[in-house]
Short mmCIF file of C-alpha atoms and ligand atoms in Angstrom, two decimals:
data_model
loop_
_atom_site.label_atom_id
_atom_site.label_comp_id
_atom_site.label_asym_id
_atom_site.label_seq_id
_atom_site.Cartn_x
_atom_site.Cartn_y
_atom_site.Cartn_z
CA MET P 1 -14.48 15.37 22.55
CA PHE P 2 -11.96 12.64 22.06
CA ARG P 3 -10.82 13.76 18.66
CA GLY P 4 -8.39 16.64 18.70
CA GLU P 5 -6.79 15.76 22.03
CA THR P 6 -3.06 16.15 21.91
CA GLN P 7 -2.48 13.38 24.49
CA MET P 8 -4.12 10.06 25.09
CA ILE P 9 -3.38 6.63 26.48
CA ILE P 10 -4.43 3.37 24.94
CA ARG P 11 -4.52 1.19 28.00
CA ASN P 12 -3.79 -2.50 28.40
CA VAL P 13 -3.53 -3.38 24.74
CA THR P 14 -1.50 -5.97 22.83
CA VAL P 15 1.04 -4.13 20.68
CA ILE P 16 2.08 -5.51 17.30
CA ASP P 17 4.77 -3.03 16.33
CA GLY P 18 4.86 -3.81 12.59
CA THR P 19 8.49 -4.92 12.43
CA GLY P 20 7.65 -8.62 12.56
CA GLY P 21 8.51 -9.01 16.25
CA ALA P 22 6.32 -10.93 18.71
CA PRO P 23 3.15 -9.19 19.96
CA ARG P 24 3.48 -7.67 23.44
CA ALA P 25 0.39 -8.04 25.63
CA GLY P 26 -0.61 -5.76 28.49
CA MET P 27 0.91 -2.52 27.23
CA ASP P 28 -0.04 1.11 27.74
CA VAL P 29 0.64 3.31 24.73
CA LEU P 30 0.91 7.05 25.27
CA ILE P 31 0.32 9.29 22.28
CA ALA P 32 1.39 12.92 22.47
CA ASP P 33 1.46 15.54 19.71
CA GLY P 34 0.68 13.02 17.01
CA ARG P 35 3.46 10.58 17.90
CA PHE P 36 3.89 7.50 20.05
CA ALA P 37 5.49 8.96 23.16
CA ALA P 38 5.81 5.91 25.41
CA ILE P 39 5.02 2.20 25.28
CA ARG P 40 5.20 0.42 28.63
CA PRO P 41 3.65 -2.43 30.58
CA THR P 42 0.19 -1.45 31.83
CA CYS P 43 0.47 0.74 34.86
CA THR P 44 -0.41 -0.39 38.34
CA ASP P 45 -2.45 1.42 40.95
CA ASN P 46 0.56 2.61 42.86
CA SER P 47 2.02 4.43 39.85
CA PRO P 48 2.10 8.24 39.93
CA ALA P 49 -1.09 10.16 39.30
CA SER P 50 -2.29 10.69 35.77
CA ALA P 51 -1.75 13.91 33.92
CA GLY P 52 -5.40 13.63 32.93
CA GLU P 53 -5.11 12.22 29.43
CA PRO P 54 -8.19 10.58 27.99
CA VAL P 55 -7.97 6.81 27.99
CA LEU P 56 -8.92 4.40 25.28
CA ASP P 57 -9.52 1.00 26.82
CA GLY P 58 -7.45 -1.45 24.80
CA ARG P 59 -8.33 -4.58 26.77
CA GLY P 60 -8.73 -7.54 24.45
CA GLY P 61 -7.50 -5.40 21.59
CA TYR P 62 -4.52 -5.44 19.23
CA LEU P 63 -2.81 -2.20 18.26
CA LEU P 64 -0.76 -2.22 15.07
CA PRO P 65 0.53 0.45 12.70
CA GLY P 66 -1.96 1.93 10.26
CA LEU P 67 -1.87 0.02 6.99
CA TRP P 68 -0.15 1.26 3.85
CA GLU P 69 -1.33 0.91 0.28
CA GLY P 70 2.12 0.52 -1.23
CA HIS P 71 1.21 0.90 -4.89
CA THR P 72 -1.84 2.52 -6.42
CA HIS P 73 -2.89 5.08 -9.03
CA LEU P 74 -5.36 7.72 -7.90
CA ARG P 75 -5.73 8.95 -11.49
CA ASP P 76 -8.34 6.22 -11.85
CA TYR P 77 -10.75 8.05 -9.51
CA GLY P 78 -13.02 10.84 -10.65
CA ALA P 79 -11.05 11.23 -13.88
CA SER P 80 -13.99 12.74 -15.73
CA LEU P 81 -14.64 15.48 -13.15
CA PRO P 82 -13.48 19.08 -13.62
CA GLU P 83 -10.57 20.04 -11.42
CA PRO P 84 -12.09 21.51 -8.24
CA GLU P 85 -14.63 18.69 -7.96
CA ARG P 86 -11.97 16.15 -8.77
CA LEU P 87 -9.81 17.30 -5.90
CA ALA P 88 -12.80 17.01 -3.56
CA HIS P 89 -13.48 13.54 -4.94
CA LEU P 90 -9.89 12.47 -4.39
CA ARG P 91 -10.00 13.81 -0.82
CA ASN P 92 -12.99 11.54 -0.29
CA VAL P 93 -10.98 8.64 -1.68
CA LEU P 94 -8.23 9.33 0.87
CA ALA P 95 -10.85 9.64 3.64
CA GLY P 96 -12.29 6.32 2.53
CA TYR P 97 -8.91 4.64 2.81
CA LEU P 98 -8.57 5.93 6.35
CA GLY P 99 -12.01 4.62 7.28
CA GLU P 100 -10.86 1.13 6.30
CA GLY P 101 -7.64 1.29 8.30
CA ILE P 102 -5.26 2.44 5.58
CA THR P 103 -3.45 5.50 6.89
CA SER P 104 -0.87 5.92 4.10
CA VAL P 105 -1.21 5.65 0.34
CA CYS P 106 1.59 5.58 -2.26
CA ASP P 107 0.58 6.86 -5.68
CA LEU P 108 2.92 5.42 -8.29
CA GLY P 109 2.34 8.05 -10.95
CA GLY P 110 -0.07 9.27 -13.54
CA MET P 111 -1.60 12.31 -11.88
CA PRO P 112 1.00 15.08 -12.12
CA GLU P 113 -1.34 18.10 -12.01
CA LEU P 114 -3.21 17.16 -8.86
CA SER P 115 -0.81 15.24 -6.70
CA PRO P 116 0.98 18.25 -5.08
CA ASP P 117 -2.34 19.80 -3.95
CA LEU P 118 -3.68 16.48 -2.78
CA ARG P 119 -0.45 15.66 -0.97
CA ASP P 120 -0.59 19.01 0.83
CA ALA P 121 -4.23 18.41 1.77
CA SER P 122 -3.39 14.96 3.15
CA LYS P 123 -0.63 16.44 5.31
CA GLU P 124 -2.91 19.07 6.82
CA ASP P 125 -6.01 16.98 7.39
CA THR P 126 -5.73 14.02 9.76
CA ALA P 127 -9.08 12.75 8.43
CA LEU P 128 -7.30 11.79 5.21
CA ALA P 129 -4.79 9.00 4.60
CA SER P 130 -1.30 10.45 4.06
CA LEU P 131 -0.44 10.56 0.39
CA PHE P 132 3.00 9.95 -1.08
CA ALA P 133 3.47 10.57 -4.78
CA THR P 134 5.77 11.03 -7.69
CA GLU P 135 4.86 13.54 -10.34
CA VAL P 136 6.55 11.89 -13.29
CA VAL P 137 7.56 8.45 -14.41
CA PHE P 138 10.55 7.61 -16.57
CA THR P 139 10.02 5.17 -19.40
CA GLY P 140 11.53 4.25 -22.79
CA ILE P 141 10.65 5.97 -26.06
CA ASP P 142 6.98 5.17 -26.70
CA GLY P 143 7.24 2.95 -23.63
CA TRP P 144 4.48 1.90 -21.27
CA PRO P 145 2.22 3.64 -20.24
CA VAL P 146 2.40 5.89 -23.34
CA THR P 147 1.64 3.12 -25.81
CA GLY P 148 -1.25 0.79 -25.36
CA SER P 149 -2.93 3.15 -22.95
CA THR P 150 -4.53 6.49 -23.76
CA GLY P 151 -1.45 7.80 -25.53
CA ASP P 152 -1.38 10.48 -22.86
CA ARG P 153 2.18 11.69 -22.39
CA SER P 154 1.60 13.98 -19.41
CA GLY P 155 3.80 13.08 -16.49
CA VAL P 156 5.86 10.68 -18.60
CA MET P 157 9.52 11.23 -19.47
CA GLU P 158 10.55 9.11 -22.43
CA VAL P 159 14.22 8.27 -22.21
CA GLY P 160 16.17 6.77 -25.12
CA SER P 161 19.69 7.38 -23.87
CA VAL P 162 21.83 8.37 -20.90
CA ASP P 163 21.86 11.93 -22.29
CA ASP P 164 18.05 12.04 -22.30
CA ALA P 165 18.08 10.89 -18.70
CA ARG P 166 20.56 13.62 -17.69
CA ARG P 167 18.52 16.30 -19.49
CA TYR P 168 15.25 15.31 -17.83
CA LEU P 169 16.89 15.05 -14.44
CA GLN P 170 18.02 18.66 -14.79
CA GLU P 171 14.44 19.76 -15.51
CA LEU P 172 12.99 17.81 -12.65
CA ALA P 173 13.03 19.10 -9.09
CA LEU P 174 13.83 15.80 -7.42
CA GLY P 175 13.61 17.45 -4.02
CA GLU P 176 9.86 17.90 -4.49
CA VAL P 177 8.84 14.33 -5.23
CA ASP P 178 8.53 11.61 -2.60
CA TYR P 179 10.32 9.05 -4.81
CA VAL P 180 11.22 8.31 -8.41
CA LYS P 181 9.34 5.80 -10.53
CA CYS P 182 10.83 4.12 -13.61
CA MET P 183 9.38 1.69 -16.10
CA LEU P 184 11.74 -1.05 -17.23
CA ASP P 185 9.37 -2.97 -19.42
CA GLY P 186 10.87 -5.43 -21.87
CA LYS P 187 7.55 -6.88 -22.91
CA PRO P 188 7.27 -7.10 -26.71
CA GLY P 189 5.08 -4.47 -28.39
CA GLY P 190 5.47 -1.88 -25.67
CA GLY P 191 7.80 0.62 -27.31
CA ARG P 192 11.54 0.80 -26.70
CA ARG P 193 12.84 -0.33 -23.35
CA LEU P 194 14.41 2.25 -21.06
CA PRO P 195 18.15 1.61 -21.54
CA PRO P 196 19.58 0.04 -18.34
CA ALA P 197 22.51 2.50 -18.44
CA ALA P 198 20.00 5.39 -18.36
CA LEU P 199 18.10 3.66 -15.55
CA GLU P 200 21.31 3.52 -13.57
CA VAL P 201 21.84 7.27 -14.03
CA ILE P 202 18.27 8.05 -12.94
CA ILE P 203 18.53 5.84 -9.86
CA ALA P 204 21.88 7.35 -8.89
CA ALA P 205 20.37 10.86 -9.17
CA ALA P 206 17.40 9.78 -7.05
CA HIS P 207 19.70 8.41 -4.38
CA GLU P 208 21.80 11.53 -4.43
CA ALA P 209 18.62 13.54 -3.75
CA GLY P 210 17.79 11.15 -0.88
CA LYS P 211 14.87 9.56 -2.74
CA LYS P 212 13.99 5.94 -3.33
CA ALA P 213 13.79 4.56 -6.88
CA LEU P 214 10.85 2.27 -7.56
CA VAL P 215 11.06 0.24 -10.76
CA HIS P 216 8.15 -1.32 -12.64
CA ILE P 217 9.18 -4.51 -14.44
CA ALA P 218 7.52 -7.00 -16.80
CA THR P 219 9.96 -9.89 -17.25
CA GLY P 220 12.59 -11.65 -15.16
CA THR P 221 15.28 -9.96 -17.27
CA ASP P 222 13.77 -6.57 -16.44
CA LEU P 223 13.77 -7.50 -12.77
CA ARG P 224 17.42 -8.57 -12.80
CA ASP P 225 18.49 -5.43 -14.69
CA ALA P 226 16.55 -3.22 -12.28
CA VAL P 227 18.27 -4.86 -9.29
CA LEU P 228 21.67 -4.37 -10.94
CA ALA P 229 20.86 -0.71 -11.66
CA GLY P 230 20.22 -0.16 -7.93
CA ALA P 231 16.40 -0.19 -7.71
CA ASP P 232 15.08 0.09 -4.16
CA CYS P 233 11.83 -1.74 -4.86
CA ILE P 234 10.61 -3.93 -7.71
CA GLU P 235 7.02 -3.17 -8.70
CA HIS P 236 5.01 -6.18 -9.97
CA SER P 237 5.83 -9.86 -10.15
CA PRO P 238 7.40 -10.93 -13.46
CA ILE P 239 5.88 -12.78 -16.40
CA PRO P 240 7.62 -16.15 -16.00
CA ARG P 241 9.86 -17.60 -18.71
CA ASP P 242 8.33 -21.01 -17.99
CA PRO P 243 5.26 -21.05 -15.74
CA ARG P 244 6.05 -24.57 -14.51
CA ASP P 245 9.61 -23.75 -13.45
CA PRO P 246 10.10 -22.03 -10.08
CA SER P 247 13.89 -21.85 -10.54
CA GLU P 248 13.68 -18.46 -12.28
CA ALA P 249 11.90 -17.06 -9.21
CA GLU P 250 14.49 -18.67 -6.94
CA GLN P 251 17.32 -16.96 -8.82
CA LEU P 252 15.56 -13.61 -8.85
CA ALA P 253 14.83 -13.91 -5.12
CA GLY P 254 18.52 -14.65 -4.50
CA ALA P 255 19.60 -11.56 -6.46
CA MET P 256 17.09 -9.34 -4.64
CA ALA P 257 18.03 -10.67 -1.21
CA GLU P 258 21.70 -10.04 -1.91
CA ALA P 259 21.07 -6.47 -3.08
CA GLY P 260 18.47 -5.75 -0.37
CA THR P 261 15.84 -4.88 -3.00
CA LEU P 262 12.24 -4.76 -1.77
CA TYR P 263 9.47 -6.54 -3.67
CA CYS P 264 5.92 -5.27 -4.26
CA PRO P 265 4.36 -8.01 -6.44
CA THR P 266 0.83 -6.48 -6.83
CA ILE P 267 -0.78 -9.92 -7.06
CA ALA P 268 -4.30 -8.55 -6.59
CA THR P 269 -3.88 -6.81 -9.93
CA TRP P 270 -3.06 -9.97 -11.84
CA GLU P 271 -6.00 -11.68 -10.19
CA GLN P 272 -8.39 -8.90 -11.20
CA LEU P 273 -7.06 -8.69 -14.75
CA ALA P 274 -7.11 -12.47 -15.14
CA TYR P 275 -10.50 -13.24 -13.64
CA GLY P 276 -12.28 -9.91 -13.22
CA ALA P 277 -14.70 -10.43 -16.10
CA ARG P 278 -15.90 -13.76 -14.71
CA PRO P 279 -18.93 -13.86 -12.40
CA ASP P 280 -17.41 -16.77 -10.45
CA TYR P 281 -14.58 -14.43 -9.46
CA LEU P 282 -17.07 -12.03 -7.89
CA ASP P 283 -18.59 -15.01 -6.09
CA ARG P 284 -15.15 -15.88 -4.74
CA LEU P 285 -14.69 -12.31 -3.48
CA ILE P 286 -18.08 -12.55 -1.75
CA THR P 287 -17.08 -15.85 -0.12
CA ASP P 288 -13.80 -14.28 0.98
CA GLY P 289 -15.57 -11.33 2.59
CA ILE P 290 -14.10 -8.72 0.25
CA LEU P 291 -17.39 -8.01 -1.49
CA THR P 292 -21.11 -8.15 -0.70
CA PRO P 293 -23.70 -9.42 -3.20
CA ASP P 294 -24.91 -5.82 -3.64
CA GLY P 295 -21.33 -4.73 -4.21
CA ALA P 296 -21.00 -7.34 -6.95
CA GLN P 297 -24.08 -5.92 -8.69
CA GLU P 298 -22.61 -2.43 -8.49
CA ILE P 299 -19.29 -3.60 -9.97
CA MET P 300 -20.98 -5.37 -12.88
CA ALA P 301 -22.93 -2.19 -13.64
CA ARG P 302 -19.77 -0.07 -13.86
CA PRO P 303 -18.98 1.27 -17.32
CA GLY P 304 -16.13 -0.75 -18.78
CA TYR P 305 -16.75 -3.76 -16.54
CA GLY P 306 -15.17 -6.83 -18.17
CA ARG P 307 -13.40 -4.78 -20.82
CA PRO P 308 -9.81 -5.99 -21.40
CA PHE P 309 -7.06 -3.86 -19.88
CA PRO P 310 -4.58 -2.39 -22.39
CA LYS P 311 -1.40 -4.41 -22.82
CA HIS P 312 -2.38 -6.99 -20.20
CA PRO P 313 -4.36 -9.86 -21.76
CA ALA P 314 -6.30 -12.00 -19.27
CA ASP P 315 -4.51 -15.25 -20.14
CA GLU P 316 -1.09 -13.69 -19.56
CA CYS P 317 -2.27 -12.19 -16.27
CA GLN P 318 -3.53 -15.59 -15.21
CA VAL P 319 -0.07 -17.08 -15.77
CA ARG P 320 1.47 -14.19 -13.91
CA PHE P 321 -0.99 -14.55 -11.03
CA GLU P 322 -0.55 -18.30 -10.63
CA TYR P 323 3.24 -18.02 -10.81
CA ALA P 324 3.32 -15.20 -8.27
CA MET P 325 1.10 -17.15 -5.87
CA ARG P 326 3.28 -20.24 -6.19
CA THR P 327 6.62 -18.47 -5.85
CA LEU P 328 5.90 -15.71 -3.30
CA PRO P 329 7.01 -17.90 -0.34
CA LEU P 330 10.38 -18.41 -2.10
CA PHE P 331 10.98 -14.67 -1.93
CA HIS P 332 9.98 -14.54 1.70
CA GLU P 333 12.18 -17.53 2.57
CA ALA P 334 15.12 -15.92 0.75
CA ASN P 335 14.67 -12.89 3.10
CA VAL P 336 13.41 -10.54 0.41
CA LYS P 337 11.39 -7.80 2.09
CA LEU P 338 7.84 -7.95 0.77
CA VAL P 339 5.67 -4.84 0.40
CA ALA P 340 1.89 -4.92 0.02
CA GLY P 341 0.46 -2.89 -2.84
CA SER P 342 -2.49 -3.59 -5.09
CA ASP P 343 -2.01 -1.30 -8.13
CA ILE P 344 -5.65 -1.24 -9.30
CA ALA P 345 -9.11 -1.69 -7.80
CA ARG P 346 -11.13 -2.36 -10.94
CA VAL P 347 -13.11 -5.22 -9.48
CA MET P 348 -13.19 -4.00 -5.89
CA PRO P 349 -15.98 -2.25 -3.97
CA THR P 350 -13.56 0.37 -2.61
CA PRO P 351 -9.90 1.22 -3.33
CA ALA P 352 -8.96 0.02 0.16
CA ARG P 353 -10.36 -3.45 -0.46
CA ALA P 354 -7.77 -4.02 -3.19
CA LEU P 355 -5.03 -3.73 -0.58
CA LEU P 356 -6.93 -5.98 1.82
CA ARG P 357 -7.27 -8.51 -1.00
CA GLU P 358 -3.50 -8.35 -1.52
CA LEU P 359 -3.01 -9.24 2.15
CA GLN P 360 -5.44 -12.13 1.81
CA LEU P 361 -3.55 -13.41 -1.27
CA PHE P 362 -0.18 -13.14 0.52
CA ALA P 363 -1.63 -15.35 3.25
CA ARG P 364 -3.09 -17.80 0.77
CA ALA P 365 0.30 -18.00 -0.98
CA GLY P 366 1.83 -19.06 2.33
CA VAL P 367 3.52 -15.92 3.65
CA PRO P 368 3.42 -15.88 7.49
CA ASN P 369 0.99 -13.36 8.98
CA SER P 370 3.67 -11.41 10.85
CA ALA P 371 5.50 -10.88 7.54
CA ILE P 372 2.24 -9.79 5.90
CA ILE P 373 1.69 -7.19 8.61
CA ALA P 374 5.25 -5.92 8.13
CA ALA P 375 4.68 -5.82 4.34
CA ALA P 376 1.68 -3.53 4.87
CA THR P 377 3.32 -1.32 7.51
CA SER P 378 7.04 -0.97 8.30
CA LEU P 379 8.32 -2.31 4.97
CA ALA P 380 5.94 -0.15 2.94
CA ALA P 381 7.28 2.84 4.87
CA GLU P 382 10.82 1.65 4.14
CA LYS P 383 10.00 1.44 0.44
CA VAL P 384 9.44 5.20 0.37
CA GLY P 385 12.20 6.03 2.85
CA LYS P 386 9.92 6.84 5.80
CA GLN P 387 10.84 3.95 8.08
CA ALA P 388 12.45 6.19 10.70
CA THR P 389 9.22 8.04 11.43
CA MET P 390 6.32 5.98 10.09
CA GLY P 391 4.99 2.44 9.71
CA THR P 392 5.67 1.14 13.22
CA VAL P 393 4.20 1.38 16.70
CA THR P 394 7.46 2.51 18.29
CA VAL P 395 8.35 5.55 20.38
CA GLY P 396 8.87 8.60 18.19
CA SER P 397 6.94 7.25 15.22
CA VAL P 398 3.88 9.07 13.81
CA ALA P 399 0.85 7.73 15.69
CA ASP P 400 -0.99 6.12 12.79
CA ALA P 401 -2.55 2.89 13.99
CA VAL P 402 -5.46 0.50 13.89
CA LEU P 403 -7.01 -1.17 16.91
CA LEU P 404 -8.53 -4.59 16.24
CA ASP P 405 -10.64 -6.77 18.49
CA ALA P 406 -8.89 -9.98 17.38
CA ASP P 407 -5.32 -11.07 16.75
CA PRO P 408 -4.18 -10.63 13.11
CA VAL P 409 -1.00 -12.64 13.73
CA THR P 410 -3.00 -15.80 14.36
CA ASP P 411 -5.44 -15.08 11.52
CA ILE P 412 -4.95 -12.39 8.88
CA SER P 413 -8.70 -12.27 8.26
CA HIS P 414 -8.93 -10.32 11.51
CA LEU P 415 -7.18 -7.55 9.63
CA VAL P 416 -8.96 -8.04 6.32
CA HIS P 417 -12.50 -8.15 7.68
CA GLN P 418 -13.66 -4.75 8.79
CA ARG P 419 -15.89 -6.03 11.57
CA HIS P 420 -12.78 -6.43 13.72
CA LEU P 421 -11.79 -2.79 13.32
CA ARG P 422 -12.40 -0.93 16.58
CA ALA P 423 -10.52 2.27 15.86
CA VAL P 424 -8.36 4.01 13.29
CA ILE P 425 -5.86 6.52 14.64
CA SER P 426 -4.33 9.08 12.29
CA SER P 427 -1.47 11.24 13.58
CA GLY P 428 -2.74 10.65 17.10
CA HIS P 429 -6.36 11.54 16.36
CA ILE P 430 -9.05 8.93 16.64
CA PHE P 431 -10.82 9.15 13.37
CA HIS P 432 -12.92 6.06 13.18
CA ILE P 433 -14.48 4.13 16.00
CA GLY P 434 -16.15 0.86 15.17
CA SER P 435 -17.93 -1.50 17.50
CA GLY P 436 -15.43 -4.21 16.79
CA SER P 437 -18.28 -6.51 15.88
CA GLY P 438 -19.98 -4.95 12.89
CA GLU P 439 -19.43 -2.62 9.96
CA THR P 440 -19.42 1.08 10.72
CA GLY P 441 -18.82 4.04 8.53
CA PRO P 442 -15.90 6.37 8.98
CA GLY P 443 -16.17 9.38 11.23
CA PRO P 444 -15.77 10.37 14.84
CA GLU P 445 -19.53 10.22 15.42
CA ALA P 446 -19.77 6.50 14.71
CA ASP P 447 -21.47 4.31 17.25
CA GLY P 448 -19.01 5.12 19.98
CA ALA P 449 -18.61 1.64 21.42
CA ILE P 450 -15.27 2.76 22.73
CA ARG P 451 -15.36 5.93 24.76
CA PRO P 452 -12.70 7.72 26.65
CA THR P 453 -12.97 6.91 30.31
CA ALA P 454 -11.99 9.07 33.25
CA PRO P 455 -8.27 9.60 33.61
CA VAL P 456 -6.63 6.58 35.21
CA SER P 457 -4.68 6.68 38.42
CA CYS P 458 -1.29 6.36 36.81
CA SER P 459 0.68 8.06 34.12
CA LEU P 460 3.18 7.19 31.47
CA ASN P 461 5.04 10.45 31.73
ZN1 ZN U 501 1.10 0.62 -11.15
#
């Protein structure tokens, strides 16, 4: 059986390593013990004999790092289920991500009781996407998401001063979280804003513990203050001061580029919150291949479909969406590192599709495809401090990858549309094999269009 092998070769494939470099055609990729062990030009017949690894024929294929969902909230799935069933449900969610090519998922908070168990499960089981999570978020007194949402204060630390920040930091075992998440939300009506001086203290403590600090913002002022406080990544694009004026975005991009701050704009969220209640939006998603007509029916039948989202009115989200779409290339051109993350999947058939929609929107905004691939792979790994071991197809990196039958650098739809997905590899195990020309479900027993062949007559060792 192919799955479970500790060694394999993907032969004669085009490698897109995820760092934005040019694709390399005609490569053999050796995977050993869950990592990429060697990447070399395809062997010739007079090379030394094979060690007998199974071979995945990569001819005509494109191997790139497994995708990352850089910003989501798993609390939205199975929330009404009692705990043991909920954990099983969430495992299925992570398995579903993997089946669609997403091998890593970053949860940005809201599920403190379950995330350690789920994280452990994702580390042990290669059939699940790897989960990264924070157990708490820092916000201001009565700040988002406490107000306007369910009023649920679990997993939220409300900070009104530097002293509050220091006290909470003492309680919190920073060594046990993957990163720290802070809300710097200066939107009116959302409680008191986390004081920037306290934000600075929290970020410094995170950095001292070797963790990244991810900061949710609402306005351009929030964004600037977060950059000044040392944020590693800005979560969400800002509400513009003047929707017609791109100069605010230009200035923010300049500040982020100078500080080296990453940017995860979550545009797919603004689009869903702006247009999600409108049937013509579902039609657009069908046209764009994100949704099927049956999927649209299922979404409209969901409880709460079309209901406004707390604190985010549709007209404001529309402004935010249009501004983000217009200004995203400015950030890219200023050399701000973009990260792909979707935040919510309210109007999506599966959680994974929200991320794929984000990639589609990046492309539509005018971001080059190689930068989009980096945003969903190496730069997402960098956002959570895992760039040395994950998010690239490079020697030594964890062997999470997708194999496509068409080039995503020439057309990002080859990555977005699942029919091009031939295989998903998770920690060196082939988990999903598709035909490369039609939809297949996840699982090693799928139609098997790609099969290991006999060992080849040369080796990468
Ligand atoms: Zn979020």
